[in-house]
Amino acid sequence: QKEVEQNSGPLSVPEGAIASLNCTYSDRGSQSFFWYRQYSGKSPELIMFIYSNGDKEDGRFTAQLNKASQYVSLLIRDSQPSDSATYLCAVRGYQKVTFGIGTKLQVIP
Amino acid sequence: DAGITQSPRHKVTETGTPVTLRCHQTENHRYMYWYRQDPGHGLRLIHYSYGVKDTDKGEVSDGYSVSRSKTEDFLLTLESATSSQTSVYFCAISESDRAPYNEQFFGPGTRLTVL
């Protein structure tokens, strides 16, 4: 079992829809959870972090954390073509941050 | 944007040659990291530093060494490059390794090709 799992996609959504990106992790002691956006040929860019169970909203983005289920998700409301990118989930467990392989999101105009 | 630069941005080298990649930050962050990113593997930690002259290995450290003589600079050296080290290398920095200041910010990356 991988430490951080993401579906590689691609996930295709129409413009204006809600995109839902999911991530599961194996280390129950994990405390910090991050979402990065990476455009093709560019470096990862931090868009959200969450430490507590529940939802955290920032503009069109909402991160959701459920530690009991070891599940973290990112919702993107009113998806735009400019949101088309790969989204990386990162989890800080014991002494290190582990990244998932990323989910490729395609927003169709 | 976090003040992180990497040099060179692109490099083509031959098997067996030494290669040094440089990461420079202007944020005065204590922690610095080197990752490589390969298709199907995501970002994997090579080495990290938690202070000047303080470094430790990551999950894919074989064939790599690092040095940090100043807070702002973190060097990654491939002693004798191999084709398996062809990759995109990212430097990252963080203020802390504990919440709530442990977010990592990435540099622009170096694309290394070993022929």
mmCIF file of C-alpha atoms in Angstrom:
data_model
loop_
_atom_site.group_PDB
_atom_site.id
_atom_site.type_symbol
_atom_site.label_atom_id
_atom_site.label_comp_id
_atom_site.label_asym_id
_atom_site.label_seq_id
_atom_site.Cartn_x
_atom_site.Cartn_y
_atom_site.Cartn_z
ATOM 1 C CA GLN A 1 0.000 0.000 0.000
ATOM 2 C CA LYS A 2 1.359 3.387 -1.011
ATOM 3 C CA GLU A 3 1.678 5.934 1.777
ATOM 4 C CA VAL A 4 -0.312 8.550 -0.144
ATOM 5 C CA GLU A 5 -2.676 7.453 -2.886
ATOM 6 C CA GLN A 6 -4.305 9.490 -5.599
ATOM 7 C CA ASN A 7 -6.071 8.515 -8.785
ATOM 8 C CA SER A 8 -3.823 9.740 -11.587
ATOM 9 C CA GLY A 9 -6.803 10.644 -13.765
ATOM 10 C CA PRO A 10 -7.370 12.425 -15.977
ATOM 11 C CA LEU A 11 -10.447 13.801 -14.292
ATOM 12 C CA SER A 12 -12.521 15.732 -16.821
ATOM 13 C CA VAL A 13 -15.144 18.242 -15.718
ATOM 14 C CA PRO A 14 -17.086 20.851 -17.686
ATOM 15 C CA GLU A 15 -16.396 24.518 -17.087
ATOM 16 C CA GLY A 16 -18.416 25.839 -14.150
ATOM 17 C CA ALA A 17 -18.770 22.432 -12.485
ATOM 18 C CA ILE A 18 -17.319 21.276 -9.162
ATOM 19 C CA ALA A 19 -14.133 19.243 -9.412
ATOM 20 C CA SER A 20 -13.555 16.785 -6.588
ATOM 21 C CA LEU A 21 -10.025 15.481 -6.028
ATOM 22 C CA ASN A 22 -9.372 12.750 -3.518
ATOM 23 C CA CYS A 23 -6.426 11.439 -1.546
ATOM 24 C CA THR A 24 -5.999 8.672 1.019
ATOM 25 C CA TYR A 25 -3.048 8.140 3.321
ATOM 26 C CA SER A 26 -1.769 5.272 5.431
ATOM 27 C CA ASP A 27 -0.037 6.914 8.419
ATOM 28 C CA ARG A 28 -2.658 7.466 11.129
ATOM 29 C CA GLY A 29 -0.297 9.811 12.951
ATOM 30 C CA SER A 30 -0.195 12.309 10.084
ATOM 31 C CA GLN A 31 -0.807 15.870 11.187
ATOM 32 C CA SER A 32 -0.467 18.177 8.194
ATOM 33 C CA PHE A 33 -2.058 17.910 4.781
ATOM 34 C CA PHE A 34 -1.317 19.970 1.709
ATOM 35 C CA TRP A 35 -2.646 20.436 -1.801
ATOM 36 C CA TYR A 36 -0.355 21.650 -4.556
ATOM 37 C CA ARG A 37 -1.186 22.598 -8.122
ATOM 38 C CA GLN A 38 1.371 21.873 -10.818
ATOM 39 C CA TYR A 39 1.041 23.125 -14.354
ATOM 40 C CA SER A 40 2.842 21.172 -17.049
ATOM 41 C CA GLY A 41 6.554 21.985 -17.022
ATOM 42 C CA LYS A 42 6.260 24.126 -13.890
ATOM 43 C CA SER A 43 6.964 23.631 -10.197
ATOM 44 C CA PRO A 44 4.341 22.695 -7.572
ATOM 45 C CA GLU A 45 2.463 25.649 -6.109
ATOM 46 C CA LEU A 46 0.863 25.427 -2.665
ATOM 47 C CA ILE A 47 -2.855 26.167 -2.800
ATOM 48 C CA MET A 48 -4.250 24.805 0.473
ATOM 49 C CA PHE A 49 -3.199 23.251 3.741
ATOM 50 C CA ILE A 50 -5.338 21.774 6.491
ATOM 51 C CA TYR A 51 -4.519 20.438 9.946
ATOM 52 C CA SER A 52 -7.897 19.786 11.597
ATOM 53 C CA ASN A 53 -10.830 17.563 10.756
ATOM 54 C CA GLY A 54 -13.517 19.277 8.751
ATOM 55 C CA ASP A 55 -13.583 21.787 5.947
ATOM 56 C CA LYS A 56 -11.350 24.724 5.152
ATOM 57 C CA GLU A 57 -12.394 27.165 2.470
ATOM 58 C CA ASP A 58 -10.286 29.612 0.476
ATOM 59 C CA GLY A 59 -12.048 31.274 -2.412
ATOM 60 C CA ARG A 60 -13.177 28.618 -4.880
ATOM 61 C CA PHE A 61 -11.176 25.935 -3.082
ATOM 62 C CA THR A 62 -12.306 23.788 -0.160
ATOM 63 C CA ALA A 63 -10.100 21.230 1.538
ATOM 64 C CA GLN A 64 -11.803 18.488 3.518
ATOM 65 C CA LEU A 65 -10.072 16.284 6.077
ATOM 66 C CA ASN A 66 -11.354 13.135 7.753
ATOM 67 C CA LYS A 67 -8.637 11.655 9.932
ATOM 68 C CA ALA A 68 -10.775 8.702 11.031
ATOM 69 C CA SER A 69 -11.126 7.620 7.413
ATOM 70 C CA GLN A 70 -7.600 8.790 6.516
ATOM 71 C CA TYR A 71 -9.007 10.800 3.674
ATOM 72 C CA VAL A 72 -8.385 14.306 2.403
ATOM 73 C CA SER A 73 -10.069 15.952 -0.550
ATOM 74 C CA LEU A 74 -9.995 19.166 -2.531
ATOM 75 C CA LEU A 75 -13.097 20.678 -4.074
ATOM 76 C CA ILE A 76 -12.820 23.307 -6.780
ATOM 77 C CA ARG A 77 -16.045 25.205 -7.362
ATOM 78 C CA ASP A 78 -16.892 26.954 -10.626
ATOM 79 C CA SER A 79 -14.024 25.169 -12.378
ATOM 80 C CA GLN A 80 -12.230 27.188 -15.039
ATOM 81 C CA PRO A 81 -10.036 26.049 -17.931
ATOM 82 C CA SER A 82 -7.144 27.718 -16.087
ATOM 83 C CA ASP A 83 -7.627 25.142 -13.304
ATOM 84 C CA SER A 84 -6.450 22.428 -15.712
ATOM 85 C CA ALA A 85 -3.314 21.087 -14.027
ATOM 86 C CA THR A 86 -2.052 18.212 -11.934
ATOM 87 C CA TYR A 87 -3.020 18.392 -8.254
ATOM 88 C CA LEU A 88 -0.626 16.860 -5.751
ATOM 89 C CA CYS A 89 -1.677 15.728 -2.300
ATOM 90 C CA ALA A 90 1.057 15.840 0.346
ATOM 91 C CA VAL A 91 0.925 14.431 3.867
ATOM 92 C CA ARG A 92 3.297 15.040 6.703
ATOM 93 C CA GLY A 93 3.755 11.894 8.720
ATOM 94 C CA TYR A 94 6.597 10.939 11.024
ATOM 95 C CA GLN A 95 9.608 13.073 10.127
ATOM 96 C CA LYS A 96 8.774 13.532 6.460
ATOM 97 C CA VAL A 97 6.317 14.784 3.879
ATOM 98 C CA THR A 98 5.113 12.248 1.328
ATOM 99 C CA PHE A 99 3.595 13.270 -1.966
ATOM 100 C CA GLY A 100 1.032 11.441 -4.031
ATOM 101 C CA ILE A 101 1.591 11.014 -7.769
ATOM 102 C CA GLY A 102 -1.027 13.657 -8.494
ATOM 103 C CA THR A 103 -4.381 13.780 -10.245
ATOM 104 C CA LYS A 104 -4.548 15.425 -13.649
ATOM 105 C CA LEU A 105 -7.584 17.679 -13.939
ATOM 106 C CA GLN A 106 -8.973 18.770 -17.284
ATOM 107 C CA VAL A 107 -11.626 21.473 -17.332
ATOM 108 C CA ILE A 108 -13.504 21.382 -20.616
ATOM 109 C CA PRO A 109 -14.746 24.769 -21.930
ATOM 110 C CA ASP B 1 6.340 34.035 -4.676
ATOM 111 C CA ALA B 2 8.880 32.589 -2.278
ATOM 112 C CA GLY B 3 12.366 33.755 -3.193
ATOM 113 C CA ILE B 4 13.861 30.509 -4.427
ATOM 114 C CA THR B 5 16.109 30.145 -7.431
ATOM 115 C CA GLN B 6 17.756 27.079 -8.897
ATOM 116 C CA SER B 7 20.716 26.857 -11.204
ATOM 117 C CA PRO B 8 21.208 25.678 -13.807
ATOM 118 C CA ARG B 9 17.648 25.371 -15.084
ATOM 119 C CA HIS B 10 18.609 22.858 -17.731
ATOM 120 C CA LYS B 11 21.649 20.632 -18.011
ATOM 121 C CA VAL B 12 22.745 17.851 -20.319
ATOM 122 C CA THR B 13 25.710 15.809 -19.182
ATOM 123 C CA GLU B 14 27.369 12.495 -19.845
ATOM 124 C CA THR B 15 27.426 9.366 -17.735
ATOM 125 C CA GLY B 16 30.213 9.389 -15.196
ATOM 126 C CA THR B 17 30.633 13.148 -14.912
ATOM 127 C CA PRO B 18 30.047 15.030 -11.652
ATOM 128 C CA VAL B 19 27.150 17.470 -11.541
ATOM 129 C CA THR B 20 26.253 20.103 -8.945
ATOM 130 C CA LEU B 21 22.864 21.759 -8.714
ATOM 131 C CA ARG B 22 22.383 24.884 -6.660
ATOM 132 C CA CYS B 23 19.392 26.125 -4.715
ATOM 133 C CA HIS B 24 19.377 29.678 -3.368
ATOM 134 C CA GLN B 25 16.724 31.207 -1.103
ATOM 135 C CA THR B 26 16.157 34.725 0.177
ATOM 136 C CA GLU B 27 13.505 33.802 2.781
ATOM 137 C CA ASN B 28 15.911 32.850 5.586
ATOM 138 C CA HIS B 29 14.010 29.567 6.070
ATOM 139 C CA ARG B 30 15.714 26.952 8.171
ATOM 140 C CA TYR B 31 14.662 23.862 6.206
ATOM 141 C CA MET B 32 15.663 23.081 2.653
ATOM 142 C CA TYR B 33 14.906 19.997 0.580
ATOM 143 C CA TRP B 34 15.915 18.362 -2.668
ATOM 144 C CA TYR B 35 13.352 16.278 -4.552
ATOM 145 C CA ARG B 36 13.303 14.522 -7.858
ATOM 146 C CA GLN B 37 10.158 14.098 -9.901
ATOM 147 C CA ASP B 38 9.701 11.234 -12.338
ATOM 148 C CA PRO B 39 6.590 10.015 -14.182
ATOM 149 C CA GLY B 40 4.686 7.464 -12.125
ATOM 150 C CA HIS B 41 6.670 8.211 -8.962
ATOM 151 C CA GLY B 42 5.713 11.689 -7.974
ATOM 152 C CA LEU B 43 8.034 13.785 -5.879
ATOM 153 C CA ARG B 44 10.614 11.825 -3.928
ATOM 154 C CA LEU B 45 12.877 13.272 -1.266
ATOM 155 C CA ILE B 46 16.613 12.959 -1.913
ATOM 156 C CA HIS B 47 18.149 14.885 0.986
ATOM 157 C CA TYR B 48 17.121 17.649 3.300
ATOM 158 C CA SER B 49 18.761 20.178 5.596
ATOM 159 C CA TYR B 50 17.571 21.473 8.945
ATOM 160 C CA GLY B 51 20.275 24.072 9.361
ATOM 161 C CA VAL B 52 23.746 25.116 8.267
ATOM 162 C CA LYS B 53 25.891 21.979 8.008
ATOM 163 C CA ASP B 54 22.948 19.851 9.216
ATOM 164 C CA THR B 55 21.684 17.444 6.585
ATOM 165 C CA ASP B 56 19.997 14.071 6.423
ATOM 166 C CA LYS B 57 19.048 11.468 3.840
ATOM 167 C CA GLY B 58 15.707 11.057 2.170
ATOM 168 C CA GLU B 59 14.212 7.994 0.536
ATOM 169 C CA VAL B 60 16.304 8.084 -2.689
ATOM 170 C CA SER B 61 19.691 9.370 -1.507
ATOM 171 C CA ASP B 62 21.992 6.796 -3.130
ATOM 172 C CA GLY B 63 24.344 8.472 -5.613
ATOM 173 C CA TYR B 64 23.680 11.961 -4.245
ATOM 174 C CA SER B 65 25.385 14.170 -1.690
ATOM 175 C CA VAL B 66 24.508 17.597 -0.360
ATOM 176 C CA SER B 67 26.114 20.499 1.404
ATOM 177 C CA ARG B 68 24.853 23.583 3.152
ATOM 178 C CA SER B 69 27.511 26.066 4.232
ATOM 179 C CA LYS B 70 25.170 29.070 4.358
ATOM 180 C CA THR B 71 21.514 29.427 5.286
ATOM 181 C CA GLU B 72 20.623 30.569 1.793
ATOM 182 C CA ASP B 73 22.388 27.911 -0.278
ATOM 183 C CA PHE B 74 21.813 24.161 -0.571
ATOM 184 C CA LEU B 75 23.880 22.219 -3.087
ATOM 185 C CA LEU B 76 23.059 18.819 -4.557
ATOM 186 C CA THR B 77 25.935 16.850 -6.094
ATOM 187 C CA LEU B 78 25.781 13.803 -8.300
ATOM 188 C CA GLU B 79 29.261 12.391 -7.831
ATOM 189 C CA SER B 80 29.172 10.306 -11.013
ATOM 190 C CA ALA B 81 25.997 10.837 -12.991
ATOM 191 C CA THR B 82 24.074 7.841 -14.332
ATOM 192 C CA SER B 83 21.218 7.691 -16.828
ATOM 193 C CA SER B 84 18.850 6.728 -13.999
ATOM 194 C CA GLN B 85 19.434 10.183 -12.548
ATOM 195 C CA THR B 86 17.828 11.851 -15.544
ATOM 196 C CA SER B 87 14.964 13.701 -13.914
ATOM 197 C CA VAL B 88 13.533 17.034 -12.900
ATOM 198 C CA TYR B 89 15.017 18.230 -9.629
ATOM 199 C CA PHE B 90 13.152 20.568 -7.325
ATOM 200 C CA CYS B 91 14.415 22.456 -4.327
ATOM 201 C CA ALA B 92 11.936 23.366 -1.607
ATOM 202 C CA ILE B 93 12.076 25.399 1.586
ATOM 203 C CA SER B 94 10.021 25.579 4.762
ATOM 204 C CA GLU B 95 10.145 27.692 7.872
ATOM 205 C CA SER B 96 9.674 24.699 10.155
ATOM 206 C CA ASP B 97 9.086 20.946 9.934
ATOM 207 C CA ARG B 98 6.145 21.171 12.343
ATOM 208 C CA ALA B 99 2.722 22.682 11.908
ATOM 209 C CA PRO B 100 1.663 25.372 11.487
ATOM 210 C CA TYR B 101 4.674 26.619 9.522
ATOM 211 C CA ASN B 102 5.751 23.487 7.723
ATOM 212 C CA GLU B 103 4.374 24.285 4.277
ATOM 213 C CA GLN B 104 6.994 23.708 1.630
ATOM 214 C CA PHE B 105 7.564 26.164 -1.200
ATOM 215 C CA PHE B 106 9.230 25.026 -4.374
ATOM 216 C CA GLY B 107 11.833 26.475 -6.675
ATOM 217 C CA PRO B 108 11.429 26.488 -10.471
ATOM 218 C CA GLY B 109 13.238 23.183 -10.988
ATOM 219 C CA THR B 110 16.243 21.897 -12.916
ATOM 220 C CA ARG B 111 15.800 19.515 -15.812
ATOM 221 C CA LEU B 112 18.808 17.192 -15.900
ATOM 222 C CA THR B 113 19.527 14.794 -18.737
ATOM 223 C CA VAL B 114 22.309 12.236 -18.390
ATOM 224 C CA LEU B 115 23.348 10.706 -21.712
#
